[in-house]
C-alpha positions as a printed NumPy array, in Angstrom:
array([[  0.206,  -0.153,   0.023],
       [  2.851,   2.349,   0.869],
       [  4.293,   1.876,  -2.624],
       [  0.922,   2.223,  -4.162],
       [  0.599,   5.704,  -2.455],
       [  3.755,   6.64 ,  -3.263],
       [  3.175,   6.536,  -7.234],
       [  0.046,   7.734,  -6.685],
       [  2.021,  10.762,  -4.9  ],
       [  4.592,  10.789,  -7.579],
       [  2.065,  10.965, -10.436],
       [  0.437,  14.229,  -9.057],
       [  3.24 ,  15.827,  -9.003],
       [  3.923,  19.027, -11.057],
       [  6.009,  18.968, -14.089],
       [  7.863,  22.026, -15.926],
       [  6.165,  23.523, -18.49 ],
       [  7.946,  25.211, -21.087],
       [  4.778,  27.777, -21.584],
       [  2.868,  28.45 , -18.666],
       [ -0.347,  30.854, -17.556],
       [  0.805,  33.719, -17.75 ],
       [  3.532,  32.995, -20.29 ],
       [ -0.322,  32.796, -22.761],
       [ -1.614,  36.147, -21.008],
       [  2.187,  37.587, -20.97 ],
       [  2.183,  36.913, -25.389],
       [ -1.823,  37.863, -25.519],
       [ -0.242,  40.889, -24.157],
       [  2.509,  41.546, -26.516],
       [  0.466,  41.045, -29.52 ],
       [ -2.039,  43.553, -28.012],
       [  0.237,  46.554, -28.422],
       [  2.213,  45.802, -30.953],
       [ -1.276,  45.726, -32.746],
       [ -2.002,  48.94 , -31.208],
       [  1.084,  50.471, -32.639],
       [  0.761,  49.259, -35.546],
       [ -2.445,  51.538, -36.171],
       [ -0.442,  54.256, -36.048],
       [  1.661,  53.452, -38.411],
       [ -1.064,  52.711, -40.84 ],
       [ -3.472,  55.429, -42.64 ],
       [ -6.489,  55.206, -40.595],
       [ -7.718,  58.867, -41.881],
       [ -9.276,  57.258, -44.71 ],
       [-11.141,  54.643, -42.334],
       [-14.889,  55.958, -41.587],
       [-15.99 ,  56.573, -38.121],
       [-17.308,  53.622, -37.461],
       [-14.859,  51.797, -38.178],
       [-12.709,  53.633, -35.879],
       [-15.774,  53.072, -33.221],
       [-15.488,  49.208, -33.824],
       [-11.579,  48.607, -33.91 ],
       [-10.741,  50.935, -30.821],
       [-14.164,  49.535, -28.41 ],
       [-14.036,  46.224, -29.399],
       [ -9.608,  46.033, -28.874],
       [-10.245,  47.842, -25.506],
       [-12.845,  45.521, -24.184],
       [-10.634,  42.793, -25.329],
       [ -8.132,  44.319, -22.853],
       [-10.671,  44.646, -19.739],
       [-11.557,  40.934, -20.385],
       [ -7.707,  40.124, -20.301],
       [ -7.658,  41.583, -17.242],
       [-10.434,  40.848, -15.541],
       [-10.537,  36.545, -16.891],
       [ -5.85 ,  36.911, -15.05 ],
       [ -7.046,  38.669, -11.66 ],
       [ -9.718,  36.536, -11.399],
       [ -8.178,  33.56 , -12.095],
       [ -4.815,  35.053, -10.305],
       [ -6.851,  34.719,  -7.15 ],
       [ -8.643,  31.915,  -7.064],
       [ -6.053,  30.315,  -7.591],
       [ -3.803,  32.425,  -4.803],
       [ -0.746,  31.019,  -5.953],
       [  1.746,  33.162,  -4.655],
       [  0.317,  32.726,  -1.054],
       [  1.199,  29.582,  -1.267],
       [  5.097,  30.627,  -1.528],
       [  5.195,  31.927,   2.378],
       [  3.591,  28.095,   3.294],
       [  7.977,  26.869,   2.361],
       [  8.678,  28.561,   5.576],
       [  6.148,  27.123,   7.834],
       [  6.835,  23.543,   5.81 ],
       [ 11.129,  24.224,   6.856],
       [  9.585,  25.359,  10.862],
       [  7.277,  22.743,  11.088],
       [ 10.163,  20.006,  10.386],
       [ 12.568,  21.968,  12.653],
       [ 10.474,  21.704,  15.125],
       [ 10.004,  17.877,  15.154],
       [ 13.395,  17.117,  14.035],
       [ 14.699,  19.106,  17.455],
       [ 12.461,  17.386,  19.611],
       [ 12.944,  13.941,  18.121],
       [ 17.244,  14.266,  18.664],
       [ 15.967,  15.992,  21.952],
       [ 14.532,  12.543,  23.034],
       [ 17.142,  10.081,  21.467],
       [ 20.157,  12.225,  23.459],
       [ 18.019,  11.575,  27.131],
       [ 16.957,  14.756,  27.456],
       [ 13.818,  15.585,  28.855],
       [ 10.901,  17.618,  26.621],
       [  7.228,  18.082,  26.451],
       [  5.617,  16.73 ,  23.462],
       [  2.053,  18.706,  24.321],
       [  4.337,  22.609,  24.061],
       [  6.311,  20.982,  21.023],
       [  3.036,  20.301,  19.705],
       [  1.207,  23.077,  20.12 ],
       [  4.135,  25.484,  17.943],
       [  2.945,  22.944,  15.301],
       [ -0.707,  23.033,  15.24 ],
       [  0.17 ,  27.269,  15.877],
       [  2.266,  26.886,  12.453],
       [ -0.1  ,  24.655,  10.202],
       [ -3.256,  27.037,  11.093],
       [ -1.524,  30.121,  10.25 ],
       [ -0.358,  28.664,   6.703],
       [ -3.535,  28.233,   6.073],
       [ -5.151,  31.053,   7.63 ],
       [ -2.296,  33.172,   4.628],
       [ -4.064,  30.944,   2.408],
       [ -7.127,  31.028,   2.537],
       [ -7.355,  34.772,   3.297],
       [ -9.716,  33.754,   6.688],
       [ -8.373,  32.695,   9.989],
       [ -8.055,  28.796,  10.904],
       [ -7.956,  26.808,  13.825],
       [ -5.898,  23.691,  13.475],
       [ -5.811,  20.332,  15.942],
       [ -5.296,  16.526,  16.713],
       [ -7.792,  14.053,  17.095],
       [ -6.321,  10.622,  18.06 ],
       [ -8.681,   7.323,  18.184],
       [ -8.752,   5.417,  20.57 ],
       [ -9.289,   1.798,  21.092],
       [-12.757,   1.864,  20.988],
       [-13.267,   3.957,  17.837],
       [-13.783,   7.169,  19.589],
       [-12.515,  11.08 ,  19.508],
       [-10.654,  12.878,  21.57 ],
       [ -8.633,  16.402,  20.941],
       [ -5.519,  16.178,  21.782],
       [ -4.193,  19.828,  20.883],
       [ -5.398,  22.834,  19.828],
       [ -3.461,  25.432,  17.748],
       [ -3.608,  28.952,  20.509],
       [ -6.072,  30.616,  19.09 ],
       [ -8.462,  28.216,  19.597],
       [-10.789,  28.213,  21.916],
       [-10.986,  24.879,  24.64 ],
       [-14.775,  24.068,  24.769],
       [-15.28 ,  20.35 ,  24.967],
       [-18.433,  18.929,  27.067],
       [-17.035,  16.069,  28.675],
       [-20.904,  14.092,  28.867],
       [-20.348,  13.793,  24.724],
       [-18.414,  10.921,  23.753],
       [-17.383,  12.263,  20.029],
       [-17.555,   8.842,  17.476],
       [-15.767,   7.828,  15.086],
       [-19.41 ,   6.584,  12.571],
       [-21.05 ,   9.547,  13.817],
       [-18.573,  12.26 ,  12.177],
       [-18.358,  12.222,   8.465],
       [-15.188,  13.182,   7.972],
       [-13.359,  10.603,  10.056],
       [-16.083,   7.873,   9.393],
       [-15.561,   8.233,   5.755],
       [-12.34 ,   8.798,   5.326],
       [-11.271,   5.779,   7.893],
       [-13.75 ,   3.152,   5.577],
       [-12.776,   5.494,   1.825],
       [-16.605,   6.257,   2.01 ],
       [-17.381,   8.327,  -1.541],
       [-13.449,   7.623,  -2.38 ],
       [-12.69 ,   9.824,   1.37 ],
       [ -9.181,   7.159,   1.356],
       [ -6.253,  10.405,   1.757],
       [ -8.334,  13.108,   2.95 ],
       [-11.76 ,  14.705,   3.546],
       [-12.929,  18.289,   1.971],
       [-15.88 ,  19.653,   2.844],
       [-15.955,  23.293,   1.778],
       [-19.564,  23.464,   2.706],
       [-21.145,  22.286,   5.379],
       [-24.386,  23.577,   6.197],
       [-25.317,  22.444,   2.53 ],
       [-23.395,  19.133,   3.325],
       [-26.189,  18.893,   6.223],
       [-28.544,  20.146,   4.833],
       [-28.901,  17.552,   1.979],
       [-28.041,  14.504,   5.184],
       [-24.713,  14.374,   3.922],
       [-23.012,  15.516,   7.426],
       [-22.631,  13.967,  10.555],
       [-21.112,  15.761,  13.912],
       [-21.328,  15.242,  17.251],
       [-19.889,  18.784,  17.533],
       [-23.587,  19.79 ,  17.674],
       [-24.543,  18.227,  20.796],
       [-21.649,  21.243,  22.629],
       [-22.969,  23.99 ,  20.08 ],
       [-26.272,  22.863,  19.055],
       [-27.732,  22.085,  16.04 ],
       [-29.197,  23.809,  12.915],
       [-32.28 ,  23.689,  11.507],
       [-33.758,  23.596,   7.888],
       [-36.257,  25.78 ,   6.502],
       [-38.196,  26.082,   3.018],
       [-38.727,  29.256,   1.016],
       [-40.775,  29.27 ,  -2.532],
       [-39.002,  25.97 ,  -3.262],
       [-35.963,  26.313,  -2.324],
       [-34.25 ,  25.015,   0.918],
       [-32.24 ,  26.808,   3.429],
       [-30.247,  26.681,   6.413],
       [-30.025,  29.056,  10.312],
       [-29.055,  28.446,  13.113],
       [-25.128,  26.959,  12.161],
       [-23.794,  27.646,  15.391],
       [-20.599,  24.993,  14.418],
       [-17.31 ,  28.165,  14.198],
       [-16.867,  27.123,  10.94 ],
       [-18.336,  26.428,   7.91 ],
       [-15.689,  24.584,   6.026],
       [-13.055,  21.932,   7.264],
       [-10.152,  19.751,   6.189],
       [ -9.254,  16.954,   7.858],
       [ -6.021,  14.509,   6.679],
       [ -5.608,  10.366,   8.189],
       [ -1.975,  10.622,  10.376],
       [ -1.453,   7.119,   9.78 ],
       [  1.414,   4.725,   7.839],
       [  0.222,   2.149,   4.957],
       [  2.674,  -0.911,   4.852],
       [  2.62 ,  -3.038,   1.001],
       [  1.019,  -5.443,   3.833],
       [ -1.86 ,  -3.801,   5.024],
       [ -5.046,  -2.778,   3.731],
       [ -7.249,   0.27 ,   3.641],
       [ -9.867,   0.962,   4.235],
       [-10.05 ,  -1.081,   6.778],
       [-12.295,  -3.625,   7.527],
       [-15.27 ,  -3.251,   9.717],
       [-15.417,  -4.347,  13.09 ],
       [-15.565,  -7.773,  13.422],
       [-14.444,  -8.913,   9.573],
       [-11.433,  -9.298,   8.049],
       [-10.105,  -8.726,   4.956],
       [ -9.167, -12.322,   4.393],
       [-12.827, -13.472,   4.369],
       [-12.245, -14.968,   8.529],
       [-14.612, -14.617,  11.203],
       [-10.941, -13.922,  13.052],
       [ -9.797, -10.119,  12.458],
       [ -6.191, -10.488,  11.188],
       [ -4.092,  -7.295,  12.674],
       [ -2.952,  -7.485,   9.203],
       [ -5.582,  -5.697,   8.671],
       [ -6.065,  -3.592,  10.434],
       [ -2.671,  -0.225,   9.699],
       [ -1.478,   1.81 ,  12.042],
       [ -3.043,   5.022,  12.766],
       [ -2.498,   7.278,  15.148],
       [ -5.538,  10.276,  14.907],
       [ -6.378,  12.855,  12.776],
       [ -4.932,  16.5  ,  11.143],
       [ -8.108,  18.825,  11.238],
       [ -8.26 ,  22.199,   9.859],
       [-11.57 ,  24.382,   9.565],
       [-12.711,  27.795,   8.769],
       [-15.578,  29.627,   9.346],
       [-16.368,  31.145,   5.987],
       [-17.289,  27.911,   3.321],
       [-15.407,  27.199,  -0.092],
       [-12.034,  28.526,   2.069],
       [-10.309,  25.767,   0.656],
       [ -8.869,  24.863,  -2.856],
       [ -9.268,  21.122,  -3.729],
       [ -6.517,  20.76 ,  -5.356],
       [ -2.804,  22.332,  -3.25 ],
       [ -4.577,  22.723,  -0.062],
       [ -4.959,  18.857,  -0.042],
       [ -1.697,  17.739,  -0.628],
       [ -0.196,  20.63 ,   1.501],
       [ -1.788,  19.325,   4.823],
       [ -1.219,  15.682,   4.235],
       [  3.034,  16.885,   4.336],
       [  1.75 ,  18.487,   7.499],
       [  0.118,  14.617,   8.654],
       [  2.779,  12.893,   7.072],
       [  5.117,  14.54 ,   9.429],
       [  3.194,  14.211,  13.041],
       [  2.866,  10.631,  12.129],
       [  7.275,  10.791,  11.821],
       [  6.951,  12.63 ,  15.386],
       [  4.738,  10.496,  16.561],
       [  5.944,   7.457,  16.035],
       [  9.193,   7.807,  16.108],
       [  8.922,   9.818,  19.25 ],
       [  6.668,   6.509,  20.862],
       [  9.249,   4.106,  20.06 ],
       [ 12.226,   6.367,  21.841],
       [  9.725,   6.652,  24.863],
       [  9.736,   2.567,  24.417],
       [ 13.359,   2.351,  24.281],
       [ 14.142,   4.783,  26.571],
       [ 11.636,   3.146,  29.584],
       [ 13.481,  -0.885,  28.789],
       [ 16.878,   1.403,  29.795],
       [ 15.155,   2.116,  32.523],
       [ 13.881,  -0.561,  33.438],
       [ 17.419,  -2.06 ,  32.966],
       [ 19.185,  -0.407,  34.768],
       [ 20.978,   1.38 ,  32.415],
       [ 20.758,   5.474,  31.947],
       [ 19.831,   7.734,  29.021],
       [ 22.415,   9.806,  27.787],
       [ 21.405,  13.07 ,  28.975],
       [ 21.022,  11.917,  32.691]])
């Protein structure tokens, strides 16, 4: 499975293009300028006024249309903002590298502090990309398939209700990724959650905390009101690794990919939890670049969690054996 996923990602890698989108507009602009200069040297005095007006209006209209199209496409893709994501990727890799290095040296370090630093950087990065305030959090999947929040960025309010149990099957984003529903194996993107809820395609146990919305009909159209969730768009990635000998999606409880009545441990991939980004605005996330960027953060978090767990086990083994760690 790991090699298949790697090949799929390789196929999605951007390719070098000799003529880019910007080049096309540059060529059009150059041709328009040359055409305008050519008119200066032509004997336009012999043309009728109506012909001159048509040429001038057509020329001006074409320039305006191309400029509007260029601005709209550039702003819609916001590709210039993704250049700033490189700084956050570099910083997060430093945080993870430094934390793991400290663990190897036997130094005492707080994982929660490092997670907050990472999530602060992730939320800031996506806030820059979307132009809206985004929140970031890490969820853990318990053995009973319940979801708990491990950490949030510093600016996100920590509103929780211990009486509410967040079950995986009762949350569409986690459930669809876990079981690969609708082809959502790599991530879940909901750019208009109120509309998904209205169409009975979205469930969230947080409604029990914030209050459930309701629907009303007007002139034959269905609308949503009382949407109290602090976000209308969300992106969720699994923090996991699936080796080639394991399967994804995982089998339903009590079943196995080998058609055996006894669950096979080889069928259960190593999934630690989810990285979640949400935004107060609808249609906040680009559906091409945002999922890939967030996927890189989720992969980095898997490296952090898996290696820190192994280092902690090794350290505890040495302590139990009466050995001292290098930092002691």
